[in-house]
Coordinates of N, CA, C and O in Angstrom, one line a residue:
M1 N 20.6 -57.9 -46.3 CA 21.8 -58.7 -46.3 C 23.0 -57.9 -45.7 O 23.2 -56.8 -46.1
L2 N 23.7 -58.5 -44.7 CA 24.8 -57.8 -44.1 C 26.1 -58.0 -45.0 O 26.3 -59.1 -45.6
T3 N 26.9 -57.0 -45.1 CA 28.1 -57.0 -45.8 C 29.2 -56.9 -44.8 O 29.0 -56.5 -43.6
T4 N 30.5 -57.1 -45.2 CA 31.6 -56.9 -44.4 C 31.7 -55.5 -43.9 O 32.1 -55.2 -42.8
V5 N 31.4 -54.5 -44.8 CA 31.4 -53.1 -44.4 C 30.5 -52.8 -43.3 O 30.8 -52.1 -42.4
D6 N 29.3 -53.4 -43.3 CA 28.3 -53.2 -42.3 C 28.8 -53.7 -40.9 O 28.6 -53.1 -39.9
L7 N 29.5 -54.8 -40.9 CA 30.0 -55.4 -39.7 C 31.2 -54.6 -39.1 O 31.4 -54.6 -37.9
L8 N 32.0 -54.1 -40.0 CA 33.3 -53.4 -39.6 C 33.1 -51.9 -39.3 O 34.0 -51.3 -38.7
S9 N 32.0 -51.3 -39.8 CA 31.8 -49.9 -39.6 C 31.4 -49.7 -38.2 O 30.4 -50.3 -37.7
P10 N 32.1 -48.7 -37.5 CA 31.6 -48.5 -36.1 C 30.3 -47.7 -36.1 O 30.0 -46.9 -37.0
A11 N 29.5 -48.0 -35.1 CA 28.2 -47.3 -34.9 C 28.5 -45.9 -34.5 O 29.5 -45.6 -33.8
P12 N 27.7 -45.0 -35.0 CA 27.9 -43.6 -34.6 C 27.8 -43.4 -33.1 O 26.9 -44.0 -32.4
L13 N 28.6 -42.6 -32.5 CA 28.5 -42.3 -31.0 C 27.3 -41.5 -30.7 O 26.9 -40.6 -31.4
P14 N 26.6 -41.8 -29.6 CA 25.4 -41.0 -29.2 C 25.8 -39.6 -28.8 O 26.9 -39.4 -28.3
K15 N 25.0 -38.7 -29.1 CA 25.2 -37.3 -28.7 C 24.5 -37.0 -27.3 O 23.7 -37.8 -26.9
A16 N 24.9 -36.0 -26.6 CA 24.3 -35.7 -25.3 C 22.8 -35.5 -25.5 O 22.1 -35.9 -24.5
S17 N 22.4 -35.0 -26.6 CA 20.9 -34.8 -26.7 C 20.1 -36.0 -26.9 O 18.9 -36.0 -26.8
D18 N 20.8 -37.2 -27.2 CA 20.2 -38.5 -27.3 C 19.8 -39.1 -25.9 O 19.0 -40.0 -25.9
Y19 N 20.3 -38.6 -24.9 CA 20.1 -39.1 -23.5 C 19.0 -38.4 -22.8 O 18.7 -37.3 -23.0
L20 N 18.3 -39.2 -21.9 CA 17.4 -38.5 -20.9 C 18.2 -37.8 -19.9 O 17.9 -36.6 -19.5
V21 N 19.2 -38.4 -19.3 CA 20.1 -37.8 -18.4 C 21.5 -38.2 -18.9 O 21.9 -39.4 -18.8
Y22 N 22.2 -37.3 -19.4 CA 23.6 -37.5 -19.9 C 24.6 -37.7 -18.8 O 24.6 -36.9 -17.9
P23 N 25.4 -38.7 -18.7 CA 25.6 -39.8 -19.7 C 25.0 -41.1 -19.2 O 25.5 -42.2 -19.5
W24 N 23.9 -41.1 -18.5 CA 23.4 -42.3 -17.8 C 22.2 -43.0 -18.5 O 22.2 -44.2 -18.7
L25 N 21.2 -42.2 -18.8 CA 19.9 -42.8 -19.3 C 19.6 -42.5 -20.7 O 19.5 -41.3 -21.0
M26 N 19.4 -43.5 -21.5 CA 19.0 -43.3 -22.9 C 17.6 -43.9 -23.0 O 17.3 -44.9 -22.4
P27 N 16.8 -43.2 -23.8 CA 15.4 -43.7 -24.0 C 15.4 -45.1 -24.7 O 16.3 -45.4 -25.5
G28 N 14.6 -46.0 -24.2 CA 14.5 -47.3 -24.8 C 15.5 -48.3 -24.4 O 15.6 -49.4 -24.9
R29 N 16.3 -47.9 -23.4 CA 17.4 -48.8 -22.9 C 17.1 -49.1 -21.5 O 16.4 -48.4 -20.7
L30 N 17.5 -50.3 -21.1 CA 17.3 -50.8 -19.7 C 18.5 -50.4 -18.9 O 19.7 -50.5 -19.3
T31 N 18.3 -49.8 -17.7 CA 19.3 -49.4 -16.8 C 19.1 -50.1 -15.5 O 18.1 -50.1 -14.9
L32 N 20.2 -50.7 -15.0 CA 20.1 -51.5 -13.8 C 20.9 -50.7 -12.7 O 22.1 -50.4 -12.9
M33 N 20.3 -50.5 -11.6 CA 21.0 -49.8 -10.5 C 21.2 -50.8 -9.4 O 20.2 -51.4 -8.8
V34 N 22.4 -51.1 -9.0 CA 22.8 -52.1 -8.1 C 23.6 -51.5 -7.0 O 24.5 -50.7 -7.2
G35 N 23.4 -51.9 -5.7 CA 24.2 -51.4 -4.6 C 23.8 -52.1 -3.3 O 22.7 -52.8 -3.3
A36 N 24.5 -51.8 -2.3 CA 24.3 -52.4 -1.0 C 23.0 -51.8 -0.4 O 22.5 -50.8 -0.9
T37 N 22.4 -52.5 0.6 CA 21.2 -52.0 1.2 C 21.5 -50.6 1.9 O 22.6 -50.4 2.4
E38 N 20.5 -49.8 1.8 CA 20.5 -48.4 2.5 C 21.7 -47.5 1.9 O 22.2 -46.7 2.6
I39 N 22.0 -47.7 0.6 CA 23.1 -46.9 0.1 C 22.6 -45.7 -0.6 O 23.3 -44.7 -0.9
G40 N 21.2 -45.7 -1.0 CA 20.6 -44.5 -1.6 C 20.1 -44.7 -3.0 O 19.9 -43.8 -3.7
K41 N 19.9 -46.0 -3.4 CA 19.4 -46.2 -4.7 C 18.0 -45.6 -5.0 O 17.8 -45.0 -6.0
T42 N 17.1 -45.7 -4.0 CA 15.8 -45.1 -4.1 C 15.9 -43.6 -4.2 O 15.2 -43.0 -5.0
T43 N 16.7 -43.0 -3.3 CA 16.9 -41.6 -3.3 C 17.4 -41.1 -4.6 O 16.9 -40.1 -5.2
L44 N 18.4 -41.8 -5.2 CA 18.9 -41.4 -6.5 C 17.9 -41.5 -7.6 O 17.7 -40.6 -8.4
T45 N 17.1 -42.6 -7.5 CA 16.0 -42.8 -8.5 C 15.0 -41.6 -8.4 O 14.6 -41.1 -9.5
L46 N 14.6 -41.3 -7.2 CA 13.6 -40.2 -7.1 C 14.2 -38.9 -7.5 O 13.4 -38.0 -8.1
E47 N 15.4 -38.6 -7.3 CA 16.1 -37.4 -7.7 C 16.0 -37.3 -9.3 O 15.8 -36.3 -9.8
I48 N 16.4 -38.4 -9.9 CA 16.4 -38.4 -11.4 C 15.0 -38.2 -11.9 O 14.8 -37.5 -12.9
I49 N 14.0 -38.9 -11.3 CA 12.6 -38.7 -11.8 C 12.1 -37.3 -11.6 O 11.5 -36.7 -12.5
A50 N 12.5 -36.7 -10.5 CA 12.1 -35.3 -10.2 C 12.8 -34.4 -11.3 O 12.1 -33.4 -11.8
Q51 N 14.0 -34.6 -11.6 CA 14.7 -33.8 -12.6 C 14.1 -34.0 -14.0 O 14.0 -33.0 -14.7
L52 N 13.7 -35.2 -14.3 CA 13.1 -35.4 -15.6 C 11.8 -34.7 -15.7 O 11.3 -34.4 -16.8
A53 N 11.1 -34.5 -14.6 CA 9.8 -33.8 -14.6 C 10.0 -32.3 -14.9 O 9.1 -31.7 -15.4
K54 N 11.1 -31.8 -14.5 CA 11.3 -30.3 -14.7 C 12.4 -29.9 -15.7 O 12.4 -28.8 -16.2
G55 N 13.2 -30.9 -16.1 CA 14.3 -30.6 -17.1 C 15.4 -29.8 -16.5 O 15.4 -29.5 -15.3
G56 N 16.4 -29.4 -17.3 CA 17.5 -28.7 -16.8 C 18.7 -29.6 -16.6 O 19.1 -30.4 -17.4
H57 N 19.4 -29.3 -15.5 CA 20.6 -30.1 -15.1 C 20.4 -30.8 -13.8 O 20.0 -30.2 -12.8
L58 N 20.7 -32.1 -13.7 CA 20.7 -32.8 -12.5 C 21.9 -32.4 -11.7 O 23.1 -32.6 -12.1
W59 N 21.7 -31.9 -10.5 CA 22.8 -31.5 -9.6 C 23.6 -30.4 -10.2 O 24.8 -30.3 -10.0
D60 N 23.0 -29.6 -11.1 CA 23.8 -28.5 -11.8 C 24.9 -29.0 -12.6 O 25.9 -28.3 -12.9
R61 N 24.9 -30.3 -13.0 CA 26.0 -30.9 -13.7 C 25.6 -31.7 -14.9 O 26.3 -31.6 -16.0
Y62 N 24.6 -32.6 -14.8 CA 24.3 -33.5 -15.8 C 23.0 -33.1 -16.6 O 22.0 -33.0 -16.0
P63 N 23.1 -32.7 -17.9 CA 22.0 -32.3 -18.6 C 20.9 -33.3 -18.7 O 21.2 -34.5 -18.8
S64 N 19.6 -32.9 -18.5 CA 18.5 -33.9 -18.6 C 17.4 -33.2 -19.4 O 17.2 -32.0 -19.4
K65 N 16.6 -34.1 -20.0 CA 15.5 -33.6 -20.8 C 14.2 -33.6 -19.9 O 14.1 -34.3 -18.9
K66 N 13.3 -32.7 -20.3 CA 12.0 -32.7 -19.6 C 11.1 -33.7 -20.3 O 11.0 -33.7 -21.5
I67 N 10.5 -34.6 -19.5 CA 9.6 -35.6 -20.1 C 8.2 -35.3 -19.6 O 8.0 -34.7 -18.6

């Protein structure tokens, strides 16, 4: 049963360690990448996948987990 306190209490903010690639990808969440034709969506996706395969930081800036 929900109470007023449940509805008014803010949800805890996610930590950087909760993300696959901080601050963009969280496990179990849907991410939509939209852009014009030939803008680099596929290239960006492949870069992110490669980084998730090895872990570390994406472009030496965004922490990512190894999956």
